[in-house]
Coordinates of C-alpha atoms and ligand atoms in Angstrom, one line a residue:
X187 CA -35.7 -21.7 29.1
X188 CA -36.5 -20.6 25.6
X189 CA -34.2 -17.9 24.2
X190 CA -35.3 -15.5 21.5
X191 CA -32.6 -14.7 19.3
X192 CA -33.4 -11.2 17.2
X193 CA -31.7 -11.6 14.1
X194 CA -29.8 -8.4 13.2
X195 CA -29.7 -7.2 9.6
X196 CA -27.4 -4.4 9.2
X197 CA -26.7 -2.6 5.8
X198 CA -23.7 -0.5 4.6
X199 CA -23.4 2.5 1.6
X200 CA -20.2 3.5 0.4
X201 CA -20.7 5.7 -2.3
X202 CA -18.9 4.8 -6.0
X203 CA -15.6 7.3 -6.8
X204 CA -17.9 9.8 -4.2
X205 CA -15.8 13.0 -5.2
X206 CA -15.0 12.1 -8.8
X207 CA -18.8 11.1 -9.5
X208 CA -20.0 14.4 -7.9
X209 CA -17.4 16.7 -10.6
X210 CA -18.3 14.3 -13.3
X211 CA -22.5 14.6 -12.8
X212 CA -21.3 18.7 -12.5
X213 CA -19.4 18.9 -15.5
X214 CA -21.4 16.4 -18.1
X215 CA -18.4 17.8 -21.1
X216 CA -16.1 15.7 -19.0
X217 CA -18.1 12.6 -18.7
X218 CA -16.5 9.1 -20.0
X219 CA -13.0 10.7 -19.5
X220 CA -10.8 10.2 -16.6
X221 CA -10.8 12.2 -14.2
X222 CA -8.9 12.8 -10.8
X223 CA -9.6 14.5 -7.9
X224 CA -6.9 16.1 -5.5
X225 CA -4.2 18.7 -5.6
X226 CA -2.7 20.7 -8.6
X227 CA -0.7 18.3 -10.6
X228 CA 1.5 21.8 -11.7
X229 CA 2.5 19.8 -15.0
X230 CA 4.0 16.9 -13.1
X231 CA 5.5 19.2 -10.5
X232 CA 2.5 19.3 -8.3
X233 CA 3.5 17.9 -4.8
X234 CA 0.3 17.3 -3.0
X235 CA -2.0 13.7 -3.6
X236 CA -5.1 12.2 -5.4
X237 CA -7.9 12.5 -3.2
X238 CA -10.2 10.0 -5.5
X239 CA -10.2 9.0 -9.3
X240 CA -13.2 7.9 -11.3
X241 CA -13.0 4.3 -12.5
X242 CA -11.1 5.2 -15.9
X243 CA -8.4 7.2 -14.5
X244 CA -8.4 4.0 -12.1
X245 CA -7.5 2.0 -15.1
X246 CA -4.5 3.9 -15.3
X247 CA -3.4 2.9 -12.3
X248 CA -4.5 6.3 -10.3
X249 CA -6.3 5.8 -7.0
X250 CA -6.4 7.8 -3.6
X251 CA -3.5 8.7 -2.0
X252 CA -1.3 8.4 -5.0
X253 CA 1.4 11.5 -5.1
X254 CA -0.4 13.4 -7.9
X255 CA 3.1 13.9 -9.8
X256 CA 2.5 10.1 -10.5
X257 CA -0.8 10.5 -11.5
X258 CA 0.4 12.9 -13.8
X259 CA 3.0 10.8 -15.3
X260 CA 0.4 7.7 -15.5
X261 CA -2.0 10.1 -17.0
X262 CA 0.9 11.2 -19.9
X263 CA 1.7 7.4 -20.5
X264 CA -1.7 6.9 -21.3
X265 CA -1.7 9.7 -23.8
X266 CA 1.5 9.0 -25.2
X267 CA -0.3 5.7 -26.3
X268 CA -3.4 7.2 -27.5
X269 CA -5.7 6.9 -24.9
X270 CA -7.3 10.1 -23.5
X271 CA -5.0 12.0 -20.9
X272 CA -6.8 12.7 -17.2
X273 CA -8.7 15.7 -16.5
X274 CA -7.1 17.1 -12.9
X275 CA -9.7 18.9 -10.8
X276 CA -9.4 20.6 -7.7
X277 CA -11.4 19.4 -4.2
X278 CA -14.5 21.1 -3.8
X279 CA -15.0 19.8 -0.1
X280 CA -18.1 22.0 0.5
X281 CA -19.8 20.8 -2.3
X282 CA -19.1 16.9 -1.5
X283 CA -20.4 17.7 2.3
X284 CA -23.7 19.0 0.8
X285 CA -24.3 15.5 -1.2
X286 CA -23.7 13.6 1.5
X287 CA -25.9 15.4 3.8
X288 CA -28.5 15.0 1.4
X289 CA -28.0 11.1 1.0
X290 CA -27.9 10.8 5.1
X291 CA -31.1 12.3 5.2
X292 CA -32.4 10.1 2.5
X293 CA -30.8 7.0 4.1
X294 CA -32.9 8.7 7.8
X295 CA -36.2 8.0 6.0
X296 CA -35.8 4.8 5.3
X297 CA -34.0 3.4 8.9
X298 CA -34.2 5.0 12.3
X299 CA -30.7 4.2 13.1
X300 CA -27.9 5.4 10.5
X301 CA -24.5 5.7 11.8
X302 CA -22.4 8.0 9.3
X303 CA -19.2 6.3 9.2
X304 CA -17.4 9.0 6.8
X305 CA -18.2 11.7 4.2
X306 CA -19.3 8.7 1.7
X307 CA -20.4 5.6 4.1
X308 CA -22.8 5.0 6.4
X309 CA -24.6 1.9 8.3
X310 CA -28.4 1.4 9.0
X311 CA -30.4 -1.1 10.6
X312 CA -32.7 -2.9 8.8
X313 CA -33.5 -5.4 11.8
X314 CA -37.3 -4.0 11.5
X315 CA -37.9 -5.2 8.0
X316 CA -38.0 -8.5 9.3
X317 CA -36.1 -10.7 6.9
X318 CA -32.9 -10.7 4.6
X319 CA -35.3 -10.1 1.5
X320 CA -37.6 -7.3 2.9
X321 CA -34.5 -5.8 3.8
X322 CA -33.0 -6.2 0.5
X323 CA -36.0 -4.6 -1.5
X324 CA -35.2 -1.6 0.7
X325 CA -31.7 -1.3 -0.1
X326 CA -32.9 -1.5 -4.1
X327 CA -35.1 1.3 -3.3
X328 CA -32.5 3.6 -1.6
X329 CA -29.9 2.9 -4.2
X330 CA -32.8 4.2 -6.9
X331 CA -33.7 7.3 -5.1
X332 CA -30.1 8.3 -4.7
X333 CA -29.4 7.9 -8.4
X334 CA -33.3 9.6 -8.9
X335 CA -32.0 12.5 -6.4
X336 CA -28.1 12.8 -7.1
X337 CA -27.7 11.1 -10.3
X338 CA -24.5 9.3 -8.8
X339 CA -24.3 5.6 -7.6
X340 CA -23.5 3.6 -4.4
X341 CA -22.8 0.3 -3.5
X342 CA -24.9 -1.3 -0.6
X343 CA -23.5 -4.6 1.5
X344 CA -26.2 -6.2 3.9
X345 CA -25.0 -8.8 6.3
X346 CA -25.6 -9.7 10.1
X347 CA -23.5 -6.9 11.6
X348 CA -21.4 -4.4 10.5
X349 CA -18.2 -6.4 9.7
X350 CA -19.9 -8.3 7.0
X351 CA -22.1 -5.5 5.7
X352 CA -18.8 -3.6 5.1
X353 CA -17.0 -6.2 3.1
X354 CA -20.4 -6.8 1.2
X355 CA -20.5 -3.1 0.3
X356 CA -17.1 -3.4 -1.2
X357 CA -17.4 -6.2 -2.8
X358 CA -19.4 -5.5 -6.4
X359 CA -18.2 -1.9 -6.8
X360 CA -19.4 0.3 -8.5
X361 CA -23.2 0.2 -8.5
X362 CA -23.3 -2.9 -6.5
X363 CA -25.9 -4.8 -4.3
X364 CA -24.5 -7.7 -2.0
X365 CA -26.7 -9.7 0.4
X366 CA -24.8 -11.8 2.8
X367 CA -27.2 -14.0 5.5
X368 CA -25.7 -15.3 8.9
X369 CA -25.6 -18.7 7.5
X370 CA -23.4 -17.7 4.7
X371 CA -21.0 -14.9 6.5
X372 CA -18.4 -17.5 7.5
X373 CA -18.3 -19.2 3.9
X374 CA -18.2 -15.5 2.2
X375 CA -15.0 -14.5 4.2
X376 CA -12.9 -17.2 3.7
X377 CA -12.1 -17.0 0.1
X378 CA -11.1 -12.8 0.9
X379 CA -7.8 -11.7 1.2
X380 CA -6.3 -11.3 4.8
X381 CA -6.2 -7.3 4.1
X382 CA -10.7 -7.3 3.9
X383 CA -10.9 -7.6 7.4
X384 CA -11.0 -4.5 9.2
X385 CA -7.9 -4.2 11.5
X386 CA -5.4 -5.9 9.2
X387 CA -3.4 -3.5 7.4
X388 CA -0.7 -3.1 5.1
X389 CA 2.0 -4.3 7.5
X390 CA 0.2 -7.3 9.1
X391 CA -0.5 -8.2 5.6
X392 CA 2.9 -8.4 4.6
X393 CA 4.0 -10.3 7.6
X394 CA 1.8 -13.0 6.9
X395 CA 2.2 -13.2 3.6
X396 CA 5.8 -14.2 4.1
X397 CA 4.3 -17.4 5.7
X398 CA 2.0 -17.9 3.0
X399 CA -0.9 -16.5 4.9
X400 CA -3.1 -14.9 2.2
X401 CA -6.6 -15.7 2.6
X402 CA -9.0 -15.5 5.3
X403 CA -9.6 -19.5 5.5
X404 CA -5.6 -20.1 5.9
X405 CA -5.8 -17.4 9.0
X406 CA -8.5 -19.3 10.4
X407 CA -6.2 -22.5 11.0
X408 CA -5.1 -20.4 13.9
X409 CA -6.7 -20.8 17.4
X410 CA -7.5 -17.9 19.5
X411 CA -4.6 -18.4 21.7
X412 CA -2.1 -18.4 18.7
X413 CA -3.6 -15.2 17.0
X414 CA -3.2 -13.7 20.7
X415 CA 0.4 -14.6 20.5
X416 CA 0.7 -13.1 17.1
X417 CA -1.4 -9.9 17.4
X418 CA -1.6 -9.4 21.2
X419 CA -4.9 -8.4 22.8
X420 CA -6.6 -8.1 19.8
X421 CA -6.3 -11.6 18.9
X422 CA -9.6 -13.3 20.3
X423 CA -11.7 -10.4 18.7
X424 CA -9.5 -11.1 15.5
X425 CA -10.9 -14.7 15.9
X426 CA -14.2 -14.2 16.0
X427 CA -13.9 -11.9 13.1
X428 CA -12.5 -14.2 10.9
X429 CA -15.8 -16.3 11.1
X430 CA -18.1 -13.1 10.3
X431 CA -19.1 -12.7 14.1
X432 CA -19.0 -9.2 15.1
X433 CA -21.3 -7.5 17.7
X434 CA -20.4 -3.6 17.5
X435 CA -23.8 -1.9 17.6
X436 CA -24.3 1.1 15.4
X437 CA -23.4 4.4 17.1
X438 CA -26.2 7.1 15.9
X439 CA -23.9 10.0 16.1
X440 CA -21.1 10.7 13.8
X441 CA -18.2 11.0 16.0
X442 CA -15.1 11.2 14.3
X443 CA -12.2 9.7 16.2
X444 CA -9.9 12.3 15.4
X445 CA -8.9 15.7 13.7
X446 CA -6.1 16.4 11.7
X447 CA -4.4 18.0 8.7
X448 CA -1.2 18.0 7.0
X449 CA 0.3 19.9 4.4
X450 CA 2.7 19.5 1.6
X451 CA 5.1 22.5 1.2
X452 CA 6.3 24.0 -2.2
X453 CA 9.4 23.0 -1.7
X454 CA 11.4 20.6 0.2
X455 CA 12.8 22.4 3.3
X456 CA 14.5 22.3 7.0
X457 CA 13.5 25.9 7.5
X458 CA 12.9 26.1 11.1
X459 CA 10.9 29.1 11.0
X460 CA 8.8 28.4 8.5
X461 CA 8.5 24.8 9.8
X462 CA 7.6 25.8 13.4
X463 CA 5.2 28.4 11.6
X464 CA 3.3 26.0 10.1
X465 CA 3.2 23.5 12.7
X466 CA 1.7 26.1 14.9
X467 CA -0.9 27.4 12.5
X468 CA -1.7 23.4 11.9
X469 CA -2.5 23.4 15.8
X470 CA -4.6 26.4 15.8
X471 CA -6.7 25.1 13.1
X472 CA -7.3 21.6 13.9
X473 CA -8.2 22.6 17.6
X474 CA -10.9 24.8 16.2
X475 CA -11.8 21.9 14.2
X476 CA -12.0 20.0 17.4
X477 CA -14.4 22.8 19.0
X478 CA -16.2 23.1 15.9
X479 CA -17.1 19.2 16.2
X480 CA -18.6 19.7 19.8
X481 CA -15.4 18.6 21.3
X482 CA -13.6 19.7 24.2
X483 CA -10.3 17.8 24.6
X484 CA -8.3 15.1 23.2
X485 CA -5.6 12.8 25.3
X486 CA -3.4 11.9 22.1
X487 CA -1.2 14.7 20.0
X488 CA -0.2 13.0 16.7
X489 CA 2.6 15.0 14.3
X490 CA 3.5 13.6 11.2
X491 CA 6.7 14.1 9.0
X492 CA 7.3 12.6 5.6
X493 CA 11.0 13.8 4.2
X494 CA 11.7 14.5 0.5
X495 CA 12.3 10.9 0.3
X496 CA 8.6 10.1 1.1
X497 CA 10.1 8.0 4.2
X498 CA 7.1 8.8 6.4
X499 CA 6.9 8.8 10.2
X500 CA 4.7 9.5 13.0
X501 CA 4.8 10.3 16.6
X502 CA 2.3 10.4 19.5
X503 CA 2.2 11.1 22.7
X504 CA -0.8 10.6 25.1
X505 CA -0.9 13.4 27.5
X506 CA -1.5 12.7 31.5
X507 CA -4.6 14.8 31.3
X508 CA -7.2 15.6 28.1
X509 CA -6.4 19.3 27.2
X510 CA -8.1 22.0 24.9
X511 CA -5.7 24.6 25.9
X512 CA -4.2 25.7 22.4
X513 CA -0.6 26.3 24.4
X514 CA -0.6 22.6 25.6
X515 CA -1.5 21.1 22.5
X516 CA 1.4 23.4 20.4
X517 CA 3.8 22.4 23.5
X518 CA 3.2 19.2 22.8
X519 CA 3.5 19.0 19.1
X520 CA 6.7 20.9 19.4
X521 CA 7.9 18.3 21.3
X522 CA 7.3 15.6 19.2
X523 CA 8.3 17.3 15.9
X524 CA 12.0 18.4 17.4
X525 CA 13.2 14.8 17.1
X526 CA 12.8 15.4 13.5
X527 CA 15.0 18.2 13.2
X528 CA 18.0 16.6 14.3
X529 CA 20.2 13.5 15.2
X530 CA 17.4 11.7 16.9
X531 CA 14.9 11.4 14.0
X532 CA 17.0 12.9 10.9
X533 CA 20.9 12.2 11.4
X534 CA 21.1 13.0 7.6
X535 CA 19.4 16.2 7.8
X536 CA 16.9 15.1 5.0
X537 CA 14.7 17.9 4.1
X538 CA 11.0 17.9 4.7
X539 CA 8.5 17.8 2.4
X540 CA 5.0 17.4 4.2
X541 CA 4.0 17.7 8.2
X542 CA 0.9 16.6 9.8
X543 CA -0.9 17.0 13.1
X544 CA -3.6 14.9 14.4
X545 CA -5.4 15.0 18.0
X546 CA -7.2 11.9 19.0
X547 CA -8.9 10.4 22.2
X548 CA -11.3 13.3 21.7
X549 CA -13.5 13.8 24.6
X550 CA -16.8 15.6 24.6
Ligands
TTP3 P1 -13.6 5.8 -0.9 O1 -15.1 5.7 -0.4 O2 -12.3 5.0 -0.1 O3 -13.3 5.9 -2.1 P2 -14.1 6.4 -3.4 O4 -15.5 6.8 -3.0 O5 -13.6 7.3 -4.2 O6 -13.9 5.0 -4.7 P3 -15.0 3.8 -4.0 O7 -15.7 3.7 -5.2 O8 -13.7 2.7 -3.9 O9 -15.6 4.0 -2.6 O10 -13.4 7.7 -0.3 C1 -14.7 8.2 -0.1 C2 -14.1 9.8 -0.6 O11 -13.1 10.4 0.4 C3 -13.6 9.8 -2.0 O12 -14.0 10.1 -3.2 C4 -12.1 10.8 -1.6 C5 -12.1 10.5 -0.1 N1 -10.8 10.4 0.0 C6 -9.7 11.4 0.5 O13 -9.7 12.5 -0.2 N2 -8.4 10.6 0.6 C7 -8.1 9.0 0.3 O14 -6.9 8.5 0.7 C8 -9.3 8.0 0.6 C9 -9.6 7.2 0.7 C10 -10.5 9.0 0.1
MG4 MG1 -16.9 5.4 -1.5

């Protein structure tokens, strides 16, 4: 029997320093300066985190999710060394969403199958181009069109599947184009840090590093069965990924996996009234977002607490039946939250800095 194998050509676009790039474009007077988008630094006393930083600010060690107070400190240090201090800007999400939508529309003009993976990244299927050379030409065109239309840059990776395409788009940032053919995929991954494989997080990375396993090629020494022992039922899938194999199809519709939000308080607190108020309010708000995204219910509720010392813990509960009821969501969120107030999760009565609520396993 003759088997006809269709070569898949998958591209992944990830915009460069997305929020910061838009701000830089909209404020020409700031061009070239280190820029930080995120919470108000309040002269170093600010309490939120950095959303993103442009590449100049990254030189100072400032990056996404860094406490804004630290970002301020890094910027001050640079200033004392005679370098320009960073400019701090608030988050203008609506604006970024508009730019995102225009970029996604641009991609749809070149590919019939586009999966929006986040506000600044998308997979798109270029298999119809028929060859990697032709697909690469389309990617160059797309990059140019984005530059012309939005005056910002993105990086594209081209590979035989989503896994390789995503890793490739990150390979030469900013303004990169990295092409990895099916024949090259396995060799391309080997020298990379294990952390580059989606699914290997900071904890697994640290655990492996203690055994001297740092690169994909080191982890390839294990059989699928050995990986299963170490990583559980995900092991065999990881075995495939390490070899650049990944079958997952593109999903046309952007399906958020979760909706959630968190809030950092102005001062660390154990004021029960305030904590309950905010928690219940957050439940209401994330439920509204759930409905606005076209979902009806969720099956998992997650509550996150960050204590004053930055010790951060999440507790989740998967419900017997999916729910969209505000009462039920608030009930489960409270139930998950209570242990953080007493001996169970907080024996030393540490003050709370941040709480968050997230809904997962969403159902239409
Ligand atoms: P990323 O693509 O992870 O980051 P980036 O586009 O700023 O930089 P890079 O060039 O490395 O791709 O995220 C896209 C946007 O999402 C980012 O501009 C800001 C936002 N974001 C947050 O708000 N918080 C976060 O922790 C991260 C990682 C991103
Ligand atoms: Mg990006």
